[in-house]
Structure formats: structure tokens, C-alpha cells
Coordinates of C-alpha atoms in Angstrom, one line a residue:
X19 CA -22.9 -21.5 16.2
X20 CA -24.2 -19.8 19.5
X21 CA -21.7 -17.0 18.6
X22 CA -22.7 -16.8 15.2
X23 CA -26.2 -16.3 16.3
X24 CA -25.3 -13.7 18.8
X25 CA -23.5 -11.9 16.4
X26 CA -26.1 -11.7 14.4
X27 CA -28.7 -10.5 17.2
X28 CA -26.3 -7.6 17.9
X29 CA -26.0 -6.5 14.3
X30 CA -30.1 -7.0 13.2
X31 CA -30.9 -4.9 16.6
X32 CA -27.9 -2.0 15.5
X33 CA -29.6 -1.7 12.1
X34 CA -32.8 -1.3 13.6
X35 CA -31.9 1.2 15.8
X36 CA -30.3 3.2 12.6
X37 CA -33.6 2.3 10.9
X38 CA -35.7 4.4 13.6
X39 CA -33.5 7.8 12.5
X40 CA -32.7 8.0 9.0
X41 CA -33.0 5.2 6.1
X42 CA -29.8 4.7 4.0
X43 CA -31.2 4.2 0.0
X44 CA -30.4 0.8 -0.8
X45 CA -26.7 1.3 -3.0
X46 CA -26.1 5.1 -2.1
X47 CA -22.5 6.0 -3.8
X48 CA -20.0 7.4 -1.6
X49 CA -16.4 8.2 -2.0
X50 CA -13.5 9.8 0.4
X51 CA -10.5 11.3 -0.7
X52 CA -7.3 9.6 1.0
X53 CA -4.5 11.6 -0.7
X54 CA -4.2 13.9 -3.7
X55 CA -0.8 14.9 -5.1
X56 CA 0.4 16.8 -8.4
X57 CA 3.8 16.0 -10.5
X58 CA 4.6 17.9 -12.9
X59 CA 2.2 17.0 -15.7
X60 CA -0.7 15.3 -13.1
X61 CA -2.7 15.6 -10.4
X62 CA -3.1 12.2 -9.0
X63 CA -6.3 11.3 -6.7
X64 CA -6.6 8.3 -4.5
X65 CA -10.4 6.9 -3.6
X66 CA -12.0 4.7 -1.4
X67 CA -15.6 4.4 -3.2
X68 CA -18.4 2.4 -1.6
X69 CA -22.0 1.2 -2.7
X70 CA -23.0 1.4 -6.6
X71 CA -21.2 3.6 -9.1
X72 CA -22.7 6.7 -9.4
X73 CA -25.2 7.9 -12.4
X74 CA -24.1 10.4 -15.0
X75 CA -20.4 11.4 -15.9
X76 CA -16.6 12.6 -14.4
X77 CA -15.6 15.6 -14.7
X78 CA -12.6 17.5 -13.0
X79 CA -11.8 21.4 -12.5
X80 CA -8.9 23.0 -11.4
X81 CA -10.2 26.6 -10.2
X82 CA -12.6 27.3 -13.2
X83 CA -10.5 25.1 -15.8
X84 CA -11.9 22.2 -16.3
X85 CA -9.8 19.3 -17.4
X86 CA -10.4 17.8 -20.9
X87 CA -9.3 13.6 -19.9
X88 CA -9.5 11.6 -16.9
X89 CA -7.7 7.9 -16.5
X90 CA -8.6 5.7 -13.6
X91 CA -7.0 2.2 -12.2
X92 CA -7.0 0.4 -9.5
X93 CA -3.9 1.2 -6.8
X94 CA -2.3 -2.1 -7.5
X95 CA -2.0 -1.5 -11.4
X96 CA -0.4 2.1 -9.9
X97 CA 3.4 2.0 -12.0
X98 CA 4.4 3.9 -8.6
X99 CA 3.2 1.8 -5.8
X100 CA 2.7 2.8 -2.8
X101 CA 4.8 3.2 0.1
X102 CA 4.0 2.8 4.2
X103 CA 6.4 4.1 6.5
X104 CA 5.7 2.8 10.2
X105 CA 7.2 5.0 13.3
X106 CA 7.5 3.2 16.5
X107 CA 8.1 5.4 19.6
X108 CA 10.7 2.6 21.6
X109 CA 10.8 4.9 24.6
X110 CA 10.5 3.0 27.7
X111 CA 6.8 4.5 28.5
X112 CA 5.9 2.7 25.9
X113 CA 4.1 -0.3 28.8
X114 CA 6.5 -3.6 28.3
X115 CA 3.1 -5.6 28.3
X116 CA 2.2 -3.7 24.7
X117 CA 5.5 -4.2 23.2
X118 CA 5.3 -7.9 21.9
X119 CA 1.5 -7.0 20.1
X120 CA 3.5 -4.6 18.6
X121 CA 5.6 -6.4 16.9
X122 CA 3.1 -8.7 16.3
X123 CA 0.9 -6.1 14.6
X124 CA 3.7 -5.0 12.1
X125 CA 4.3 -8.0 11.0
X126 CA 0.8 -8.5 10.0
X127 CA 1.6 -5.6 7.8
X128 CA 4.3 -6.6 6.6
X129 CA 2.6 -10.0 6.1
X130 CA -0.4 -8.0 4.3
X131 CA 1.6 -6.3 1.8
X132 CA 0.0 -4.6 -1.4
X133 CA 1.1 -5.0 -5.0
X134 CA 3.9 -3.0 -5.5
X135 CA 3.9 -1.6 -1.5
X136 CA 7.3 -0.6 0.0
X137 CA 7.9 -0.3 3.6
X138 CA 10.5 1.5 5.7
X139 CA 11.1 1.0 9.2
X140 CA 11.9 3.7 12.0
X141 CA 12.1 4.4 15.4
X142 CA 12.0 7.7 17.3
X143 CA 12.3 9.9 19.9
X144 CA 13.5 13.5 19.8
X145 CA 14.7 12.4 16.4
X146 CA 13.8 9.9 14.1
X147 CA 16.1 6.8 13.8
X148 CA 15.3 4.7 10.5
X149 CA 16.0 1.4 10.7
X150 CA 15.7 0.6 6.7
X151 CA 14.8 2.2 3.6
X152 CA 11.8 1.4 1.8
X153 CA 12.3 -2.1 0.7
X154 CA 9.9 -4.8 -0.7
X155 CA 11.9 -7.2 1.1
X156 CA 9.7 -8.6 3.3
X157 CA 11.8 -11.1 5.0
X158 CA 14.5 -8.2 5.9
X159 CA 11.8 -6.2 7.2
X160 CA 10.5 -8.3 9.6
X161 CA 13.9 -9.2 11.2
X162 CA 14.1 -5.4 11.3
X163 CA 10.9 -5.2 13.3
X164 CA 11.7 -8.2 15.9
X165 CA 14.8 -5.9 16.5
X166 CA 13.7 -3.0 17.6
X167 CA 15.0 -2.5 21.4
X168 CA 13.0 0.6 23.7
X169 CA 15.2 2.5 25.5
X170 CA 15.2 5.6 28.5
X171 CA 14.3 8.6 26.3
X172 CA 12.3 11.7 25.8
X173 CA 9.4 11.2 22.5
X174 CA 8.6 14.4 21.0
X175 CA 6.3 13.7 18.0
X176 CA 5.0 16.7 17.2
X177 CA 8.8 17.8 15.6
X178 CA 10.0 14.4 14.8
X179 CA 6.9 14.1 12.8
X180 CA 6.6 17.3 11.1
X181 CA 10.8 16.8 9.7
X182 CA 9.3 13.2 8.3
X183 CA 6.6 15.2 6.3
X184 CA 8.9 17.3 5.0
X185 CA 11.0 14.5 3.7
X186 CA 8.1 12.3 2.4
X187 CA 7.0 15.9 0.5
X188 CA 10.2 16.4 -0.9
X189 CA 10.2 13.4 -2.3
X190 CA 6.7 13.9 -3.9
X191 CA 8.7 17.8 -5.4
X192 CA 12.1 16.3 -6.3
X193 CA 13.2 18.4 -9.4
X194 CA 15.1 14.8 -10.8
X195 CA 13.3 11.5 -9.4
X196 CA 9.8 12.5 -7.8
X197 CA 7.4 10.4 -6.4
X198 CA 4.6 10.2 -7.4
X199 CA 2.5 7.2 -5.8
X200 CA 0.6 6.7 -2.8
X201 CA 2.4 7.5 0.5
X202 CA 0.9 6.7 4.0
X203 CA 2.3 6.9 7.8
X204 CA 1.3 4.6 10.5
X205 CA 2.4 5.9 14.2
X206 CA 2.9 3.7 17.6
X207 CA 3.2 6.0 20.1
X208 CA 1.5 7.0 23.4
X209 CA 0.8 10.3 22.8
X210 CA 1.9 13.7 21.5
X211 CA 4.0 16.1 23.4
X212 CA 5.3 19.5 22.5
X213 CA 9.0 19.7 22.1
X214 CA 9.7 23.1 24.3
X215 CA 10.6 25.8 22.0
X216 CA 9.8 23.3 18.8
X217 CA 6.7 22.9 16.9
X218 CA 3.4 23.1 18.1
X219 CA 0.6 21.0 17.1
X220 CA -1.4 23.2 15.5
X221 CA 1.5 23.9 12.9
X222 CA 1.8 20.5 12.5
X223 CA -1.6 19.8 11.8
X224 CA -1.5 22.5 9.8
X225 CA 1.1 21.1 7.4
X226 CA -0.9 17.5 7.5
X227 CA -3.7 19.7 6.0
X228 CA -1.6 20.9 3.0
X229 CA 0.8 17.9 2.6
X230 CA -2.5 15.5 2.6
X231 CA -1.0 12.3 3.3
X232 CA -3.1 10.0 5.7
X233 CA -1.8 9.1 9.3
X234 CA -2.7 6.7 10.9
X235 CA -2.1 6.5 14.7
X236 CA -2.0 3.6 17.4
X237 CA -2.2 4.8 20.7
X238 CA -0.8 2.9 23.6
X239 CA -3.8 3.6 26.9
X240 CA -2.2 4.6 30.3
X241 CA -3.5 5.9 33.1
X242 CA -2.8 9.4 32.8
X243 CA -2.1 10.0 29.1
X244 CA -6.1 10.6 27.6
X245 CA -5.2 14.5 26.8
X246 CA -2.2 13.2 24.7
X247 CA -4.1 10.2 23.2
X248 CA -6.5 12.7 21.8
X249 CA -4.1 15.2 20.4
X250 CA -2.1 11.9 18.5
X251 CA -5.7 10.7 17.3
X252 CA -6.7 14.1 15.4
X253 CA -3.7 14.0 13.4
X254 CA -5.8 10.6 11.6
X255 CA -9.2 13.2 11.8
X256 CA -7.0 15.8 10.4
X257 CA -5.6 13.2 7.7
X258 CA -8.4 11.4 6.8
X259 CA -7.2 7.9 8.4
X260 CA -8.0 6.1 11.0
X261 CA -7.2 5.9 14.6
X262 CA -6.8 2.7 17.2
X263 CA -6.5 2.8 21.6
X264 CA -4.1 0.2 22.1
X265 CA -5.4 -2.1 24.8
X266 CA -6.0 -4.7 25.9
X267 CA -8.9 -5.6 24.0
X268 CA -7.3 -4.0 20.3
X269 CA -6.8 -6.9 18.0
X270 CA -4.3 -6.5 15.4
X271 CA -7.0 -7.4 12.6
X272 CA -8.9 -4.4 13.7
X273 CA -6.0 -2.3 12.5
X274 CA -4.8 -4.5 9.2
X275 CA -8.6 -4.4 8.2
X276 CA -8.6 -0.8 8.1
X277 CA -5.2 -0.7 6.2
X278 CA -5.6 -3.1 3.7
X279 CA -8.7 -0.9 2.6
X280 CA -5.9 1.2 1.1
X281 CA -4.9 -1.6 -1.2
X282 CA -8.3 -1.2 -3.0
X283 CA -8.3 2.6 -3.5
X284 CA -9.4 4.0 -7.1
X285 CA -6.6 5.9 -9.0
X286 CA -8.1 8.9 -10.6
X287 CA -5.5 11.0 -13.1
X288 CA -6.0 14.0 -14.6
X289 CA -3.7 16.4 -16.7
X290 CA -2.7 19.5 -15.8
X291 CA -3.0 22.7 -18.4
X292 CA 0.2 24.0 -18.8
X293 CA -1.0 27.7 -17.8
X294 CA -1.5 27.0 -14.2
X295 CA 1.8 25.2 -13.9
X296 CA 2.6 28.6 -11.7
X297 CA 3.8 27.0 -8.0
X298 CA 0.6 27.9 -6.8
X299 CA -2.1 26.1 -4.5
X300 CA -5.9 26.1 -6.1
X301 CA -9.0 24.7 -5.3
X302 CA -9.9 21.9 -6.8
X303 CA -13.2 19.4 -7.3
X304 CA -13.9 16.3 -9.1
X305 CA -17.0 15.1 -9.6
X306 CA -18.2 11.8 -9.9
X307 CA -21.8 11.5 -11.2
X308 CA -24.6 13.4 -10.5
X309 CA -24.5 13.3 -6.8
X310 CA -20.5 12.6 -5.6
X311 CA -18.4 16.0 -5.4
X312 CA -15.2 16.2 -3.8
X313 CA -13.3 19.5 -3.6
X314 CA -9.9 19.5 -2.1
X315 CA -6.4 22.0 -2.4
X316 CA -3.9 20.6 -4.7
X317 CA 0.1 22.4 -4.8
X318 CA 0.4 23.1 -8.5
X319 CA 3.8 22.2 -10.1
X320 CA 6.1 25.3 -12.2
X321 CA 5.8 24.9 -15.5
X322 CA 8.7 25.4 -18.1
X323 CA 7.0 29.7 -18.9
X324 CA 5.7 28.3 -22.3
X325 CA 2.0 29.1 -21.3
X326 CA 2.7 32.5 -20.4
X327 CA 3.1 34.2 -24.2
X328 CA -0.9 32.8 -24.6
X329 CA -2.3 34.1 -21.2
X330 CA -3.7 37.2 -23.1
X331 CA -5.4 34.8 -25.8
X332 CA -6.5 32.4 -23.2
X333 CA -10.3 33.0 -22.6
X334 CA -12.6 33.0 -19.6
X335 CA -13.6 29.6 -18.8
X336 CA -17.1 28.3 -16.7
X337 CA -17.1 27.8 -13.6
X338 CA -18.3 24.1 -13.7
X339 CA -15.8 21.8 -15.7
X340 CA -17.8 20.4 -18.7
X341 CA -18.5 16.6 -18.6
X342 CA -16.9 14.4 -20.8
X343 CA -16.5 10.5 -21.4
X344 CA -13.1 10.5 -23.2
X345 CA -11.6 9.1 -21.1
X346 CA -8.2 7.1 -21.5
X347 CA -8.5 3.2 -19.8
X348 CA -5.5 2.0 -18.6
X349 CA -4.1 -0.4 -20.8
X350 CA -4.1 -4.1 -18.3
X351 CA -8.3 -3.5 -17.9
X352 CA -10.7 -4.1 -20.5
X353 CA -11.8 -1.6 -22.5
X354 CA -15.0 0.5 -21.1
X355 CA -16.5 3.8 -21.3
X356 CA -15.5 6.5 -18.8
X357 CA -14.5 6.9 -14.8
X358 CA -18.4 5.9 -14.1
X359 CA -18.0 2.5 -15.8
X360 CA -14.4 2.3 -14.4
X361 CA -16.0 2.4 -10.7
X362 CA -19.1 0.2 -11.8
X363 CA -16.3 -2.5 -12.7
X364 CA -14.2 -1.3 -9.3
X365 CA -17.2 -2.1 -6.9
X366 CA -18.1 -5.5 -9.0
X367 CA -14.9 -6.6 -8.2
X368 CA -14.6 -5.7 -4.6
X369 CA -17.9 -6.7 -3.2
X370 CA -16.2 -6.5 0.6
X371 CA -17.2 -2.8 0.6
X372 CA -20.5 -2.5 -1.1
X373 CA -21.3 -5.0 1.8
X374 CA -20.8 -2.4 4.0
X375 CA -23.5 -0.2 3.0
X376 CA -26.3 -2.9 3.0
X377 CA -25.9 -3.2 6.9
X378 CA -27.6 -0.2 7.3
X379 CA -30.7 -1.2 5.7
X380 CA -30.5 -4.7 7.6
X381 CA -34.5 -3.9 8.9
X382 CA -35.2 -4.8 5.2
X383 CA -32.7 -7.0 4.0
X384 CA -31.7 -8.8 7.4
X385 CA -31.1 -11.9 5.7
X386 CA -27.8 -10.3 4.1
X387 CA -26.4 -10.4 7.1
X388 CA -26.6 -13.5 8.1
X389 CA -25.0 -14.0 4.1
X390 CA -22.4 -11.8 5.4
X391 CA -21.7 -13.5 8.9
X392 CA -21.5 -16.9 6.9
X393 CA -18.9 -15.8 4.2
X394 CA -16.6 -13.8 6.3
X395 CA -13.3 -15.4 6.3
X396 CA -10.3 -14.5 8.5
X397 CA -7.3 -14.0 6.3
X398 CA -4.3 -16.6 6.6
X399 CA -0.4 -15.2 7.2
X400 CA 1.7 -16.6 4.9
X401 CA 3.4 -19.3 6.6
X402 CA 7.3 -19.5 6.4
X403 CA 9.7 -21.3 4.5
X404 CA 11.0 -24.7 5.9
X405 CA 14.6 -24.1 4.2
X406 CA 17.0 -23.4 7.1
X407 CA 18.7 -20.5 6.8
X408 CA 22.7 -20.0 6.0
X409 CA 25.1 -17.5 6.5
X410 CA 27.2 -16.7 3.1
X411 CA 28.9 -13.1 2.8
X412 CA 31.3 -12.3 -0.5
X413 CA 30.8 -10.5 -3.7
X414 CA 29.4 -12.3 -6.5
X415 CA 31.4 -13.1 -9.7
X416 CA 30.2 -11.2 -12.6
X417 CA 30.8 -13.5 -15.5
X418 CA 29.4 -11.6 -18.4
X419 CA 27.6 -8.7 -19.7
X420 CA 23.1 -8.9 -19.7
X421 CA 20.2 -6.6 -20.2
X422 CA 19.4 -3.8 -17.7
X423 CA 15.8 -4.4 -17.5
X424 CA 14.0 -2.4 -15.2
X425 CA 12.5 -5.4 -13.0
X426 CA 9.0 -5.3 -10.9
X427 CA 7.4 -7.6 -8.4
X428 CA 4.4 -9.8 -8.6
X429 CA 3.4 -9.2 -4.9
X430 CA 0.4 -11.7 -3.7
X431 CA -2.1 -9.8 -1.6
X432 CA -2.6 -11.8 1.4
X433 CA -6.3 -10.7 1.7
X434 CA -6.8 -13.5 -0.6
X435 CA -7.5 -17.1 -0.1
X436 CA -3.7 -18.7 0.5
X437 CA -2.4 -21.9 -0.6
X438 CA 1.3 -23.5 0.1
X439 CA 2.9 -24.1 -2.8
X440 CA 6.3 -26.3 -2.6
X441 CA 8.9 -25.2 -5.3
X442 CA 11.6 -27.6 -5.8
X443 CA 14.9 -26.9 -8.2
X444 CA 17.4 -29.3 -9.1
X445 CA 20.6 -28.9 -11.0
X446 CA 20.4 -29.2 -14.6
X447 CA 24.1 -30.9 -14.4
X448 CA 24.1 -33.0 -11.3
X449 CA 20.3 -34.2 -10.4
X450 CA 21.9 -34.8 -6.9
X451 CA 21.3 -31.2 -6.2
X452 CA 17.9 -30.6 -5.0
X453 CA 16.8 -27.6 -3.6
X454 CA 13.0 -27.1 -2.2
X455 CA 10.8 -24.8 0.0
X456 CA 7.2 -24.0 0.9
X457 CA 6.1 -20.5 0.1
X458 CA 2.7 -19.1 -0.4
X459 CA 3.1 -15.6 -1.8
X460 CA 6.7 -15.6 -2.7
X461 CA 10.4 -17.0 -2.2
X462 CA 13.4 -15.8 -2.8
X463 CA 16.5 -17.5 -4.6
X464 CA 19.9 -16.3 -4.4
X465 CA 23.1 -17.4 -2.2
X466 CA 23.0 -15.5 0.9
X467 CA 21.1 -17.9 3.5
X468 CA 20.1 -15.2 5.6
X469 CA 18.0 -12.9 2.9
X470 CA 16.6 -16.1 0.9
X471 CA 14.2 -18.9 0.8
X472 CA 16.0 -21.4 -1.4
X473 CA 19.9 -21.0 -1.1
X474 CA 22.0 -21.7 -3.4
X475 CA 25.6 -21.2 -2.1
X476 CA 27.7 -23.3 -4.1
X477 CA 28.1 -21.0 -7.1
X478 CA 29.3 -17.6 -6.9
X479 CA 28.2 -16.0 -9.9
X480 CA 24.8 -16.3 -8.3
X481 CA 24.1 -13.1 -6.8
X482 CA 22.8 -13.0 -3.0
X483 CA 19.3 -12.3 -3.9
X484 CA 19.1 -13.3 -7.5
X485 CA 15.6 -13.5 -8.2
X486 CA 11.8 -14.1 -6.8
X487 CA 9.2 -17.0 -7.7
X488 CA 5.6 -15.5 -7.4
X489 CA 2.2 -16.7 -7.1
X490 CA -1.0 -14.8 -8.2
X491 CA -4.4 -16.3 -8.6
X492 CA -2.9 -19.4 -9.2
X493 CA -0.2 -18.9 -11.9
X494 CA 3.5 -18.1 -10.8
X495 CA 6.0 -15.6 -12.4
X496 CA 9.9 -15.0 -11.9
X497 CA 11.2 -11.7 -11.8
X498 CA 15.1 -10.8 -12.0
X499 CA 16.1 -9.1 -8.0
X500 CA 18.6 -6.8 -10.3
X501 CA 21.4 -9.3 -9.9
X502 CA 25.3 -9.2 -11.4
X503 CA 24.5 -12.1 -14.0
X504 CA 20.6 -11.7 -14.8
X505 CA 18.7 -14.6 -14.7
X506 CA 17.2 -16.6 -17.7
X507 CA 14.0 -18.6 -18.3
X508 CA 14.6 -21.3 -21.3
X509 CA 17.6 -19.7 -22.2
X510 CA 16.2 -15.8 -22.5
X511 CA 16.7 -12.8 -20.4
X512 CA 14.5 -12.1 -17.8
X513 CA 13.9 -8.3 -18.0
X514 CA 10.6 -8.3 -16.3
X515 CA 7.9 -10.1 -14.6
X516 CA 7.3 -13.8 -16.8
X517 CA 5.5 -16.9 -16.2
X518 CA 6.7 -19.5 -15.6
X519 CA 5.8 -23.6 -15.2
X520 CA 6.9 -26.8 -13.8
X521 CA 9.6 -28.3 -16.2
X522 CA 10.8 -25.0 -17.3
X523 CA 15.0 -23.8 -16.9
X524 CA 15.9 -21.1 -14.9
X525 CA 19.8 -19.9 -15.5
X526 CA 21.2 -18.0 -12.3
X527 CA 24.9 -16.8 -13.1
X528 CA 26.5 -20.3 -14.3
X529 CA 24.2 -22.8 -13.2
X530 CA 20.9 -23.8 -14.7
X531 CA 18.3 -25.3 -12.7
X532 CA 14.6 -27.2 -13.9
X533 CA 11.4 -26.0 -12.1
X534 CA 9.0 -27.8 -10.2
X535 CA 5.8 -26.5 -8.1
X536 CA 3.5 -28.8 -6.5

């Protein structure tokens, strides 16, 4: 209680202190660009927003074209996803005594995983070493992490991380399976040094500039490394993300806090006119309101040359896009009346950062923060299964022919209030066979022990990760883990995400097992 109050001193006396220079109008919009990226019919833009949704309409303009329809969404509804890629320098002047908060600290964000977030692994040093793909397999990935070993070498991040860039971008510009979602970097490092004869950091952060995606750095402090903590940390100015001295007084909530902002971002989309499909980079702005304007370079795609027999009918266009409110709404939201209303329902629904901007008016409304101080909550980590583990290699037995459906997971974002669940499945055909875990977010059924939460390693027509239970505000849903034999709920195929309820079948190669979750 003592702290609470103390807290609360510290916070009432900071917002008087902003009070005596400038007064921030109670529910002032804002919004920050965190990436922006074109395929080749879109350019894609990902928010953060804060305070009220701003008065008046949405426009966007490419150059001087304006573009005729925006959609919006949240990231999570994003068909793409998102992906993180962490890069851990495990050189040994990396100080032993930061190592273990390390690891600590990616499995918090692994722990903390988005809807539909895949996350690769890598080391480095004068090269970069990956130590997975991007996987939503969270359990693989944090075995991955506990792995990682530091060794004698040389770290030069300025080249290591300019070649990852260019690898994340080419992914983005891939003629036949682009990416289009929402790509970020986290980096663990001590520091950047220049790779003699390599690349410099000013081309470097001169390609972080035009690629656009956001860094984010954690520095490990020495006693002699400040000039190359501060060049690491401008490549998170540069990139728009933020930047954490690794201490001993960091906490690893400090950096998940900021990170799991990203989970909330605002998906603008707006479509491209065919004539300035031409390879270029333009200017760009959107415009949110009457008062938010963001204006940002976007790499246009090439177009297929069909817009080049009308450039001499094409007319001269104003230089401010004209406003409009046909907008498209994304099919899983309710239907609603332009971007504006879009972010109106956005910060309705995400209170956490509105509550932001009322601290600095705290002289007038001090009372909210001792609302705020009382509500706050610190996020649980999903606890882990209580199934032992088991070792099973071999192929699975394909025993017939199923649907291809093109699966997706239910992820459960761990900023949410978590609750234990226990699943249990027993054998259809003999009751004797009873198979049960705890889970909160998710567990995994197949028959390799070592990659699963509930094993089942007496049939092999069940694949090694057959398929995942998921909980979501309560309800739970299977969804097929692309195995040999497909999996079936009540005797049909399971081709995408489903619900499902205690006392239902679930049919994993040859066996068939009823559902329970208490």
C-alpha cells in the first residue's frame, strides 16, 4: 500500500511539473508510423494511434494522386501476420552475468506472442547463424533459445545486419510468394562496430531509412562501450522503435511492454493506381482527420505496362487527395463508416493507450491515476504443460487421401487475463486410454513427445504434430498442424480454425478420441 502511494506521489508531482510548461488537451489524437510497405496492388501502413479518433475524414495521396478507398483492421485480423526475428550477439563480451536475463527475456516473447506472429531465431557474429525459421511453434522455439551457447568471436553488426535487411526486403519484393505483413527485428548486442573494409553505419542507417522496418535494440552496459551503445540505439531512432540499456536494473517487462504495443497496431490499406506501378520511390501522406498527417516514402511496385497507352489521357490531379468515406470494412468487424470510425472503435477497444495520454493532464484529473495505479495488472506467462515429455522418431503412415485446407492458428495473446484449462482425451475404443494436460493458450497433440503437449504414440497414422487445441476469450478451437491424415471434428474435415466443445470427437489418423476441458 506504502508503494502504491508512493507511486502515486511520483506520478501526481511529474504531471505537475509537465503542467507548468505546456497543457496537453484532454483526448489529443496522435498516431506514429511503424512500417509501411507496398505489394504489388497495396501499400500497406501499420499505426500505433493514441487518445480519441480524430474529427473529419481519411484520405491518402500518393505524390498528387490521391487514392479513391481505404480498408483498416486491426494487426491481429492481418491474413499476413506478423513476423519478429530476434538476433543475439553470443560473443563472449557479451558479460556472463547478462546471459541468463537474456534468455529469460526471449522467452517472455515468445511467451507474449501475437495472433498470427512468427518468430525466427539467430545468432551472430561476422555472419549471421539462424537457428530456426520462422515458426509459430512456440515450444520449439524456446528450446531453441535455452540453447544458444556464446563463444570467442569477432561481432560486426553493422554488415551482419545490413545482409538481414536485405533478406527480410526481398522477401517483402519476391516476384512469386511476397510478404506482405508486418516485419520487425529485435537486437542483443553490446554495441556496433564497423567491419574494416565493410559497411559503414551511415549506409546502414541509410538503408533502415528506405527499407522502414522498426529495430529494436537491447544493449548490454560495460564499462567502456557508451560510444557503441549509442551508435546500436539510433538504429531504433532511425527506425522508429524503441531502445533498452541492459543492466542491472532493466526488467524484462520494460521491453515486452513496449513490444506488445505492436500487437495493437492499426492496419491501414490502400490501392495502388496502376499508372505509378513504375519501380519508383514517391512521397507519400495519409491523413487522418483534420489534424493527423503522416507523410512517409513508399518503393512502388512495376506494373504489368497496361497504364502506359492512357498516360497521355490521364489528367492533372490536385495536390491534396480528396476525402472520401467509402471505405471497405473488413469483413470479421462490424460494419461502420470510414477509417475515423474504424479508429474510434480501435481506441474503445484498447483503452491501455488512451490511458497514456490522460497522465499528462493528471493536475486536473489526478484521480485517474490513482484509477490507473489500482487496475494495472501484471501479465501471467502461460504456465507449462504437466504431460512429461517422450521421445518418438519415424514417419507417420498415411492411410488415405483428405482435403488440403490451408490451416491457421488461433493464437491467445498473453496480454490478456489467463486461465488453466485442463484438456483430457480418451479413446473412443478403449476408455482405458486417457490422455490429459494443463494449457492456457494452447497445446499441441500429435505423437512425437518432444514437440507436443498431449502424446499420443501408440498409433502411427497420427502425424508428430497433428493438431492444436486453442483458447480465446473463453471458447476453444482445433486447427489441423498440416498433418499426413487430417484431422476430423464429429466425423468432418478440419480445413480451418473450428470450435469445438467438451463431448465432441476428434479423429487423428485412425483413432478417434472424445473431448473434455475443464
Amino acid at each position: 500500500m506504502k508503494k502504491g502511494i508512493k507511486m502515486t506521489a511520483v506520478l501526481f508531482m511529474a504531471a505537475v511539473i509537465s503542467f507548468t510548461g505546456c497543457f496537453l488537451a484532454f483526448g489529443e489524437s496522435s498516431a506514429k508510423l511503424m512500417y509501411a510497405l507496398a505489394d504489388k496492388n497495396n501499400v500497406k501502413m501499420y499505426l500505433k494511434v493514441a487518445g480519441d479518433a480524430p474529427q473529419g475524414k481519411a484520405s491518402y495521396q500518393i505524390g498528387n494522386t490521391p487514392c479513391d478507398k481505404l480498408t483498416a483492421a486491426t494487426v491481429s485480423a492481418d491474413k499476413a501476420g506478423m513476423r519478429t526475428l530476434i538476433m543475439v550477439d553470443n560473443s563472449l563480451s557479451i558479460p556472463e552475468e547478462y546471459r541468463g536475463f537474456i534468455t529469460e527475456l526471449i522467452d517472455g516473447i515468445i511467451d507474449s506472442h501475437g495472433d498470427n506472429e512468427y518468430i525466427r531465431l539467430a545468432t551472430f557474429a561476422d555472419d549471421i547463424q539462424y537457428q530456426s525459421n520462422f515458426l509459430n511453434d512456440y515450444t520449439a522455439l524456446k528450446n531453441v533459445a535455452a540453447s544458444i551457447k556464446y563463444s570467442d568471436q569477432e561481432t560486426y553488426l553493422t554488415d551482419v545486419l545490413s545482409g538481414v535487411l536485405d533478406e527480410l526486403e526481398a522477401d517483402v519484393t519476391s516476384e512469386k510468394s511476397p510478404y506482405n505483413g508486418y516485419t520487425r527485428v529485435l537486437v542483443i548486442s553490446d554495441g556496433v562496430d564497423n567491419k574494416p573494409l565493410g559497411i559503414t553505419k551511415e549506409e546502414l542507417n541509410d538503408k533502415i531509412k528506405r527499407y522502414g522496418m522498426p529495430i529494436y535494440t537491447v544493449g548490454a552496459e560495460k564499462a567502456d562501450n557508451n560510444s557503441e551503445l549509442e551508435n546500436m540505439f539510433a538504429l531504433s531512432r532511425i527506425s522508429g522503435a524503441d531502445s533498452f540499456v541492459l543492466n542491472g536494473s532493466l526488467k524484462a517487462e520494460d521491453v515486452l511492454g513496449a513490444m506488445n504495443a505492436d500487437h495493437e497496431l492499426l492496419v491501414v490499406t490502400a490501392a495502388i493506381p496502376e499508372a505509378l506501378k513504375d519501380g519508383s520511390r514517391k512521397n507519400t501522406r495519409l491523413k487522418l482527420g483534420d489534424s493527423l498527417s503522416l507523410e512517409f516514402e513508399v518503393s512502388m511496385p512495376f506494373g504489368d505496362g497496361s497504364a502506359l497507352q492512357n498516360n497521355a489521357q490521364m489528367q492533372e490531379v490536385p495536390t491534396e487527395a480528396a476525402p472520401t468515406d467509402e471505405y471497405k470494412i473488413d469483413d470479421t468487424e462490424e460494419e461502420e463508416k470510414g477509417i475515423i470510425a474504424k479508429i474510434a472503435k480501435f481506441r474503445k477497444e484498447r483503452p491501455a493507450v488512451f490511458w497514456s495520454v490522460l497522465l499528462g493532464i493528471g493536475v486536473v484529473l489526478g484521480v485517474i491515476i490513482y484509477t490507473i495505479i489500482y487496475f494495472v495488472r501484471k501479465p501471467k506467462k502461460p504456465e507449462n504443460s504437466d504431460e512429461p515429455r517422450k521421445e518418438y522418431t519415424g514417419a507417420t503412415e498415411v492411410i488415405h487421401n483428405s482435403h488440403d485446407g490451408h490451416n491457421t492458428r488461433s493464437l491467445f495473446n498473453s496480454s490478456q487475463p489467463t486461465r488453466t484449462y485442463r484438456l483430457v482425451l480418451t479413446d473412443t475404443k478403449d476408455p482405458s486410454k486417457i490422455f490429459q494436460c494443463g494449457f492456457t493458450n494452447s497445446a499441441i497433440i500429435g505423437r512425437d513427445g518432444g514437440v507436443t503437449d498431449i502424446t499420443l504414440d501408440y498409433d502411427k497414422s497420427i502425424s508428430k504434430r497433428h493438431c492444436m487445441i486453442s483458447c480465446r476469450s473463453g471458447r476453444f478451437y482445433i486447427t489441423d498442424l498440416g498433418s499426413a491424415n487430417k484431422t476430423r471434428l464429429n466425423d468432418q474435415p478440419v480445413t480451418t480454425e473450428t470450435e469445438i466443445m467438451s463431448g465432441n470427437r476428434i479423429t487423428l489418423g485412425r483413432s478417434t478420441l472424445t473431448i473434455n476441458i475443464q
